[in-house]
Coordinates of C-alpha atoms and ligand atoms in Angstrom, one line a residue:
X1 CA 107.4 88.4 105.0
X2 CA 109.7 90.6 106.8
X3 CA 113.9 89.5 106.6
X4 CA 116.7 91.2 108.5
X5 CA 119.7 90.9 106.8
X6 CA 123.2 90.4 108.5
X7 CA 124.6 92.8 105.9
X8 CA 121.9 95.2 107.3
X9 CA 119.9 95.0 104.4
X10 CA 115.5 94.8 105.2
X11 CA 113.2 93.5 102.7
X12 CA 109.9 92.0 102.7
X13 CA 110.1 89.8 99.5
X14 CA 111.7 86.8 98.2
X15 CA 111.3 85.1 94.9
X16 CA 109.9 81.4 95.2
X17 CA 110.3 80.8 91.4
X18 CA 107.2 77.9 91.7
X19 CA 104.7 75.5 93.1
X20 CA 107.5 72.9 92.6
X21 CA 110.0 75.2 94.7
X22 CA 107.6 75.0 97.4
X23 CA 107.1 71.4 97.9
X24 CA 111.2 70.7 97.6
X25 CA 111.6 73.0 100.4
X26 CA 108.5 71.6 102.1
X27 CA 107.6 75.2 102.9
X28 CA 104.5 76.3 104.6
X29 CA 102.9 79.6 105.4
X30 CA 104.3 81.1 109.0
X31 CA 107.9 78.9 108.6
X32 CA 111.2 80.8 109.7
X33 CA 113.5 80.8 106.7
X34 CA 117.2 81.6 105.5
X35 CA 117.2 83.8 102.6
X36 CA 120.0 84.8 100.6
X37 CA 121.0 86.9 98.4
X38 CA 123.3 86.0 95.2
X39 CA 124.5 89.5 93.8
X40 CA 122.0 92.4 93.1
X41 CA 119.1 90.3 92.5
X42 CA 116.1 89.4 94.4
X43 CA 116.4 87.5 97.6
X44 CA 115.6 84.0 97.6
X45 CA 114.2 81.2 100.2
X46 CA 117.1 78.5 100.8
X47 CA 116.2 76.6 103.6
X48 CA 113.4 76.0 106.0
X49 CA 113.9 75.7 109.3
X50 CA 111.9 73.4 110.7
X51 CA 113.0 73.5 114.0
X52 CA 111.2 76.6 114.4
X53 CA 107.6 75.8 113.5
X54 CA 105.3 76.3 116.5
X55 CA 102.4 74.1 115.1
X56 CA 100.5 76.9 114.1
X57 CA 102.1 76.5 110.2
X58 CA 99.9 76.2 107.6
X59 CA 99.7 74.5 104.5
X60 CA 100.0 76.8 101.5
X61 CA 97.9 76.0 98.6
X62 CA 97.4 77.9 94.6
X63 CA 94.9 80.3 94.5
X64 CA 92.2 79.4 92.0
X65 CA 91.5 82.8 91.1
X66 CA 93.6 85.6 89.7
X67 CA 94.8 88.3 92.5
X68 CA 94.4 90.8 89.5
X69 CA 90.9 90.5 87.9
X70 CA 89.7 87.2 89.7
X71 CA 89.9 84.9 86.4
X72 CA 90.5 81.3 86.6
X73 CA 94.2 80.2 87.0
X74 CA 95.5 76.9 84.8
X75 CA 98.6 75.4 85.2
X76 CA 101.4 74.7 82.6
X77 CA 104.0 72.2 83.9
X78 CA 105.1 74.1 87.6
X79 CA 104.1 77.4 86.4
X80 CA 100.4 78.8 87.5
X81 CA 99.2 81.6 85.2
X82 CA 95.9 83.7 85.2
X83 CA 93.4 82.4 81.7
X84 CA 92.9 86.0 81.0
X85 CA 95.2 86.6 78.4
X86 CA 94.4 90.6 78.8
X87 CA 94.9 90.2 82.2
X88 CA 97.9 92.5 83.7
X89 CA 97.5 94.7 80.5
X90 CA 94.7 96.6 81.7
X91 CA 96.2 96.4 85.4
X92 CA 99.4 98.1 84.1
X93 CA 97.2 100.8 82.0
X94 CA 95.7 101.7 85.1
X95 CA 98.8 101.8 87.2
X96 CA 100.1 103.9 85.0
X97 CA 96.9 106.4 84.3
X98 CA 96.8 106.0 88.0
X99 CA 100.7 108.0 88.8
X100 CA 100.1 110.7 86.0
X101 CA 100.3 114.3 86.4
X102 CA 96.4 114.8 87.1
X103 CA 96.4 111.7 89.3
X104 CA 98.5 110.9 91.9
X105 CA 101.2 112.9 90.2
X106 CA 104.4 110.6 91.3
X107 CA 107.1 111.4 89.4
X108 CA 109.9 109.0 90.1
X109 CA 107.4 105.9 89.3
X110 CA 107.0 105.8 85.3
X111 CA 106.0 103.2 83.3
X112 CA 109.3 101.4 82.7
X113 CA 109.5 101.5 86.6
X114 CA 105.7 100.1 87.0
X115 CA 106.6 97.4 84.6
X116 CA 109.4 96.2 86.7
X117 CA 107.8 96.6 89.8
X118 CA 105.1 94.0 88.6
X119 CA 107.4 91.6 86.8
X120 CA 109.5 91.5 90.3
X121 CA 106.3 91.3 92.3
X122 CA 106.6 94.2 94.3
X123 CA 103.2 94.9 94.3
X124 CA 99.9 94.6 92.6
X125 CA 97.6 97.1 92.8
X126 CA 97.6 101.0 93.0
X127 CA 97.8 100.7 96.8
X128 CA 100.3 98.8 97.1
X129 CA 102.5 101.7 95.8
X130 CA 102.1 103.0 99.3
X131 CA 103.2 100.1 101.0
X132 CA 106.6 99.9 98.4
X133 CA 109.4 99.5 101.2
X134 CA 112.8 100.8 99.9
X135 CA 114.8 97.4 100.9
X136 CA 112.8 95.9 98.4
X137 CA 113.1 98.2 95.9
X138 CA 116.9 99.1 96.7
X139 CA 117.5 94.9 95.8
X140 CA 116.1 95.1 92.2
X141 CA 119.5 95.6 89.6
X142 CA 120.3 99.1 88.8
X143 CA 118.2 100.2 91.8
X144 CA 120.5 102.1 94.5
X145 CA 119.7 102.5 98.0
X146 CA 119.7 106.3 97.4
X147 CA 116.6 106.4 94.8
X148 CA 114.9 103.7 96.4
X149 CA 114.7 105.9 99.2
X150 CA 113.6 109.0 97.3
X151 CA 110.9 107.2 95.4
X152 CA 109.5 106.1 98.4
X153 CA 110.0 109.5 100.3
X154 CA 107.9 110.9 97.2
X155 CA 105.4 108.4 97.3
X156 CA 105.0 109.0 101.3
X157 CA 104.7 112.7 100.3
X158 CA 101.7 111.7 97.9
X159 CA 99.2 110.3 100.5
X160 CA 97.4 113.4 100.7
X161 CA 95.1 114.3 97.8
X162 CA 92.3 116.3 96.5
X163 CA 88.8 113.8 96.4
X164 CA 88.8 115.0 92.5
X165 CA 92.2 113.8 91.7
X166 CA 91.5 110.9 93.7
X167 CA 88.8 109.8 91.6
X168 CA 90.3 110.2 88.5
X169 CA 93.1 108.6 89.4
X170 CA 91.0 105.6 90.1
X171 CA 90.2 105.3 86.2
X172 CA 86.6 104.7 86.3
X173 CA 85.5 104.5 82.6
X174 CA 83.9 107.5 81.6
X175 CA 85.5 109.8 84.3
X176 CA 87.5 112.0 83.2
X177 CA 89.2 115.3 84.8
X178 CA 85.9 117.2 84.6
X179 CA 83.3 114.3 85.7
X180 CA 85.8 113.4 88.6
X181 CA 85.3 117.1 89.7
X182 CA 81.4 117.4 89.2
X183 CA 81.0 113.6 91.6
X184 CA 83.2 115.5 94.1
X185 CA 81.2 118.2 94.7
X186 CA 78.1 115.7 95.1
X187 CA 80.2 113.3 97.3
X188 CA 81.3 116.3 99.8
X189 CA 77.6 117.6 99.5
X190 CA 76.3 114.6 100.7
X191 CA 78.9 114.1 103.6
X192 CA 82.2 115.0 105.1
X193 CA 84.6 113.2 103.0
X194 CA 87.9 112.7 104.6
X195 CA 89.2 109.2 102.9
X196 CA 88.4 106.7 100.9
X197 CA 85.8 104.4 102.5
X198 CA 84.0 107.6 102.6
X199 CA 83.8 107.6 99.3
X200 CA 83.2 104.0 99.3
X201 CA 80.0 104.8 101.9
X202 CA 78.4 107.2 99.0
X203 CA 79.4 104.9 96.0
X204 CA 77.5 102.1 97.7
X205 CA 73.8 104.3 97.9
X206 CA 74.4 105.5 94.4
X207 CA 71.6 105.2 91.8
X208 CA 71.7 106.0 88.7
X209 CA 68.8 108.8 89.0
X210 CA 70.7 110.8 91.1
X211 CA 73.9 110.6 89.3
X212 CA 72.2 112.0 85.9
X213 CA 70.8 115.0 87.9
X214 CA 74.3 115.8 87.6
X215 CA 75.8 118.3 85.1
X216 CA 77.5 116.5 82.1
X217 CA 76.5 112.9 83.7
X218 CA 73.9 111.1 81.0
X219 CA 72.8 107.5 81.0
X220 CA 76.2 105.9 80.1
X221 CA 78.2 107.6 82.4
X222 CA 75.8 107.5 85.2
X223 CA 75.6 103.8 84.5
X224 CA 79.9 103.4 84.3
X225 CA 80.2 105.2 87.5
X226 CA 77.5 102.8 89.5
X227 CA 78.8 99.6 87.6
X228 CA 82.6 100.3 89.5
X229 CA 80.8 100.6 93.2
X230 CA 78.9 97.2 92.0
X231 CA 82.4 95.6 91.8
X232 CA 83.4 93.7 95.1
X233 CA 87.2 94.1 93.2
X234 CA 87.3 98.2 93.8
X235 CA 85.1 97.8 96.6
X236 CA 87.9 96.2 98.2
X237 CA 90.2 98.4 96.7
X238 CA 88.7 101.6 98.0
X239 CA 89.3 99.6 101.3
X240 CA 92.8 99.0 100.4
X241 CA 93.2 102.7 99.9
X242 CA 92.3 103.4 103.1
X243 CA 94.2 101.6 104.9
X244 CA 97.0 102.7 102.9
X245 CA 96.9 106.1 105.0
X246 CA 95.1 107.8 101.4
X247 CA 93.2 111.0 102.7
X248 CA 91.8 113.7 101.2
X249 CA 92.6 117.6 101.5
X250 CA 91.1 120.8 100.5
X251 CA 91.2 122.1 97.2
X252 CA 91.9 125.4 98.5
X253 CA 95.7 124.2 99.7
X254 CA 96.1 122.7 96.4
X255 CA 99.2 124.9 94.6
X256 CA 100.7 125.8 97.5
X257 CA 104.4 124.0 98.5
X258 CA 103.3 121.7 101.1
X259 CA 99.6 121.2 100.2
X260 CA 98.4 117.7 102.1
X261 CA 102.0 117.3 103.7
X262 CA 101.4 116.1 107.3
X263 CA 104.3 116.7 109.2
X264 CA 105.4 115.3 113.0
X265 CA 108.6 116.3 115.0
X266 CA 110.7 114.7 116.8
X267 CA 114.0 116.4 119.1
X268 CA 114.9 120.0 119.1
X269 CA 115.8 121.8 116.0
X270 CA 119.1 124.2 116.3
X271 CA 117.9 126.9 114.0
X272 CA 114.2 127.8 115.2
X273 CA 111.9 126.9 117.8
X274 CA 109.7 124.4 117.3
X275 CA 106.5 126.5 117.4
X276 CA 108.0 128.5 114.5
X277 CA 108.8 125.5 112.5
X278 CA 105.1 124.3 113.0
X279 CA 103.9 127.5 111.7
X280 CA 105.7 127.8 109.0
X281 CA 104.9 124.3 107.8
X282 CA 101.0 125.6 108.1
X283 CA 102.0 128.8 106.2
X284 CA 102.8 126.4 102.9
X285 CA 99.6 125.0 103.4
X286 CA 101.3 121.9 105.5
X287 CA 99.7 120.2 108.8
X288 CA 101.2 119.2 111.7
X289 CA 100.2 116.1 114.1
X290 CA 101.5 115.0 117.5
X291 CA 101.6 111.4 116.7
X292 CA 103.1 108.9 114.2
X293 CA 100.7 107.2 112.1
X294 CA 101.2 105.4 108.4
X295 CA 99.4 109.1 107.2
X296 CA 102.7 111.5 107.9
X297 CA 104.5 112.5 105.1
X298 CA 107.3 113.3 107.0
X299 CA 108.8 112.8 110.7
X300 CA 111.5 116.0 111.4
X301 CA 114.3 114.3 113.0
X302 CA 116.4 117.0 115.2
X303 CA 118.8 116.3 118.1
X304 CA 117.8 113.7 120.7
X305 CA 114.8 112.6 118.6
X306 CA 112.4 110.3 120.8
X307 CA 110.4 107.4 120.9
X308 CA 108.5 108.7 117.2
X309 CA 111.5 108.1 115.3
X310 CA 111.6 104.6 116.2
X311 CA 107.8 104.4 115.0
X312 CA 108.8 106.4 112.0
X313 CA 111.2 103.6 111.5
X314 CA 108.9 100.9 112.0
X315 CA 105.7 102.4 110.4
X316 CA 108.0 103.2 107.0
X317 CA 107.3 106.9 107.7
X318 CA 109.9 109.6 105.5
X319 CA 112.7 110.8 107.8
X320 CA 114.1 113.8 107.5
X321 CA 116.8 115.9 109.6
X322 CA 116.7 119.6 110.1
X323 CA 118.5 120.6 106.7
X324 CA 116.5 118.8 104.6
X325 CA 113.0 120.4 106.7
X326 CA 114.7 123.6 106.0
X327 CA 114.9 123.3 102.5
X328 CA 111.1 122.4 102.2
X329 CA 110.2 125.2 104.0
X330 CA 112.1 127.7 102.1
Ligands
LIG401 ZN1 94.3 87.7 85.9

C-alpha cells in the first residue's frame, strides 16, 4: 500500500485492527482508500471508496498459515493468531542475532526497536529491514522524522556485505563466526558469488559428504547446514534477500571507511570535479555506478541534480548533498 498524505506525509502502512474491520468497511484487495491519521500513531483505513474500483478488486481472505513459521492460524472471537505459541520468539531472536556487530552490524536497530517494529507490523523478516521506508517508521510515537531517516540511511549503507558475515547473520544452527567463514571459502571455490541466490544455487547441490570434507564441519553440523537449504522457508528467504539489493563484497575492502558503499552522482559538485570525487570514494574502498538501482548506498545530490534523484526518490535510495559526501570522504 502506498498513501500520499495532504500534510506531505508517505507511508505504506495502515493498521486494520481485524477480520471484523474488514467486512464493516467492505474492503477488498486493490480498493482506493482514505486514511487518516489521529495524532502520532499509525495511520488507519476510514473509508472505501468504492467509486474507484475498476473490477479487477479482489476479495481478501485469512491466510491459513502463519507468515512467520507456516503453522496453522485459529481464530479467537475477530482476532486471527498463529498456534505456535513459540512462534515470533524465535523470529525476534533471529532478528536480533541477525543486526549484531558480526552480522549485519546496524546500529540504530536494537532490540527494543526490532520489538516495535514487529508489534507495529512494519515488517517481518530480516529482509524486510531493507525495504523499512522512513514515513512509516517516522509515524510510530517517539519516532521523529530525523532518525527515521538516519536508520534508514544506515540500513541503505548495510546492503553490501562480506558472504561470511552474510551467513552468519542468517543464524543457521551450528554456524558460528568461524564455520560461516570456512562455507565461504567453499561457496566462492565452487563459483563466483556475488549475492544471495548464489548462495542459494550452492546450498541447493549441497550434500552432506562434501560439507564434512570441510575443516571443523562433522556430521551434526554438516547435517544443520543441509537441513536450512532443505527449508522452502529460507529458500524463499535467500530469494527475498536478493531482491532486497543484498550483495556481497570482498573481504579485502572490509575495514576500510567505505567498504561495500556503492555510490551514484547526480549534478555538479562546487568543491571538486566529479572524476576526483569518484576516486576518492574508490580510495576508501567505495564503488561507483552510473545508474540508480535499489543496491546504491547513496545518490550524491549536487547543483542541478537530474533525472537519478527522482529515481533515488522513488527507489528509497539515501540522498545526500555535497557536505554530507564530503564528510564521508574525509
Ligand atoms: Zn507463526
Amino acid at each position: 500500500m502506498i498513501s500520499e498524505c495532504r500534510s506531505g506525509g508517505r507511508g505504506t502502512h495502515a493498521t486494520l485492527h481485524n477480520e471484523d474491520e474488514i467486512k464493516r468497511l467492505g474492503l477488498t484487495i486493490g480498493d482506493t482508500v482514505v486514511v487518516s491519521r489521529a495524532g502520532d500513531v499509525i495511520p488507519q483505513i476510514t473509508k472505501v471508496l468504492t467509486e474507484l474500483r475498476t473490477g479487477r478488486e479482489k476479495m481478501f481472505a485469512m491466510p491459513k498459515r502463519c507468515p512467520v513459521d507456516g503453522s496453522r492460524v485459529v481464530k479467537e472471537g475477530a482476532i486471527a493468531r498463529c498456534s505456535n505459541p513459540r512462534c515470533g520468539a524465535r523470529n525476534r531472536e533471529l532478528l536480533y542475532h541477525f543486526v549484531s556487530r558480526a552480522a549485519f552490524d546496524i546500529r540504530g536497530l536494537g532490540p527494543k526497536i526490532i520489538d516495535r517494529f514487529l508489534d507495529e507490523g512494519l515488517m517481518t523478516d530480516a529482509p524486510d529491514i531493507f525495504a523499512l521506508p522512513a514515513g512509516d517508521i517516522a509515524a510510530l510515537e517517539r519516532f521523529g522524522e530525523k532518525s527515521a531517516e538516519n536508520l534508514v540511511r544506515e540500513i541503505g549503507g548495510k546492503k553490501n556485505i562480506t558472504l561470511p558475515r552474510f551467513l552468519y547473520a542468517l543464524g543457521i544452527l551450528h554456524v558460528g563466526e568461524e564455520t560461516a567463514r570456512v562455507l565461504a571459502r567453499a561457496i566462492e571455490k565452487a563459483r563466483r558469488a556475488h549475492a544471495p541466490l548464489d548462495v542459494l544455487a550452492w546450498g541447493e547441490k549441497l550434500n552432506a559428504a562434501d560439507l564434512e570434507t570441510l575443516p571443523d564441519v562433522g556430521p551434526v553440523v554438516s547435517r544443520s547446514i543441509t537441513g536450512y537449504f532443505k527449508e522452502r522457508r529460507n529458500r524463499d528467504l535467500l530469494k527475498k534477500f536478493d531482491r532486497a539489493g543484498i550483495t556481497f563484497i570482498s573481504s579485502a575492502h572490509e575495514g576500510k571507511k567505505l567498504a561495500g558503499k556503492i555510490f551514484v552522482f547526480t549534478g555538479g559538485l562546487s568543491s571538486l570535479e566529479r572524476e576526483e570525487a569518484k576516486e576518492r570514494v574508490r580510495a576508501h574502498g567505495g564503488e561507483v555506478s552510473e545508474s540508480v538501482s535499489k543496491k546504491n548506498s547513496y545518490v550524491v545530490a549536487g547543483g542541478e541534480p537530474g533525472s537519478k534523484l527522482e529515481q533515488a526518490k522513488k527507489l528509497d535510495v539515501p540522498i545526500i548533498d555535497e557536505e554530507e559526501f564530503l564528510k564521508l570522504i574525509k
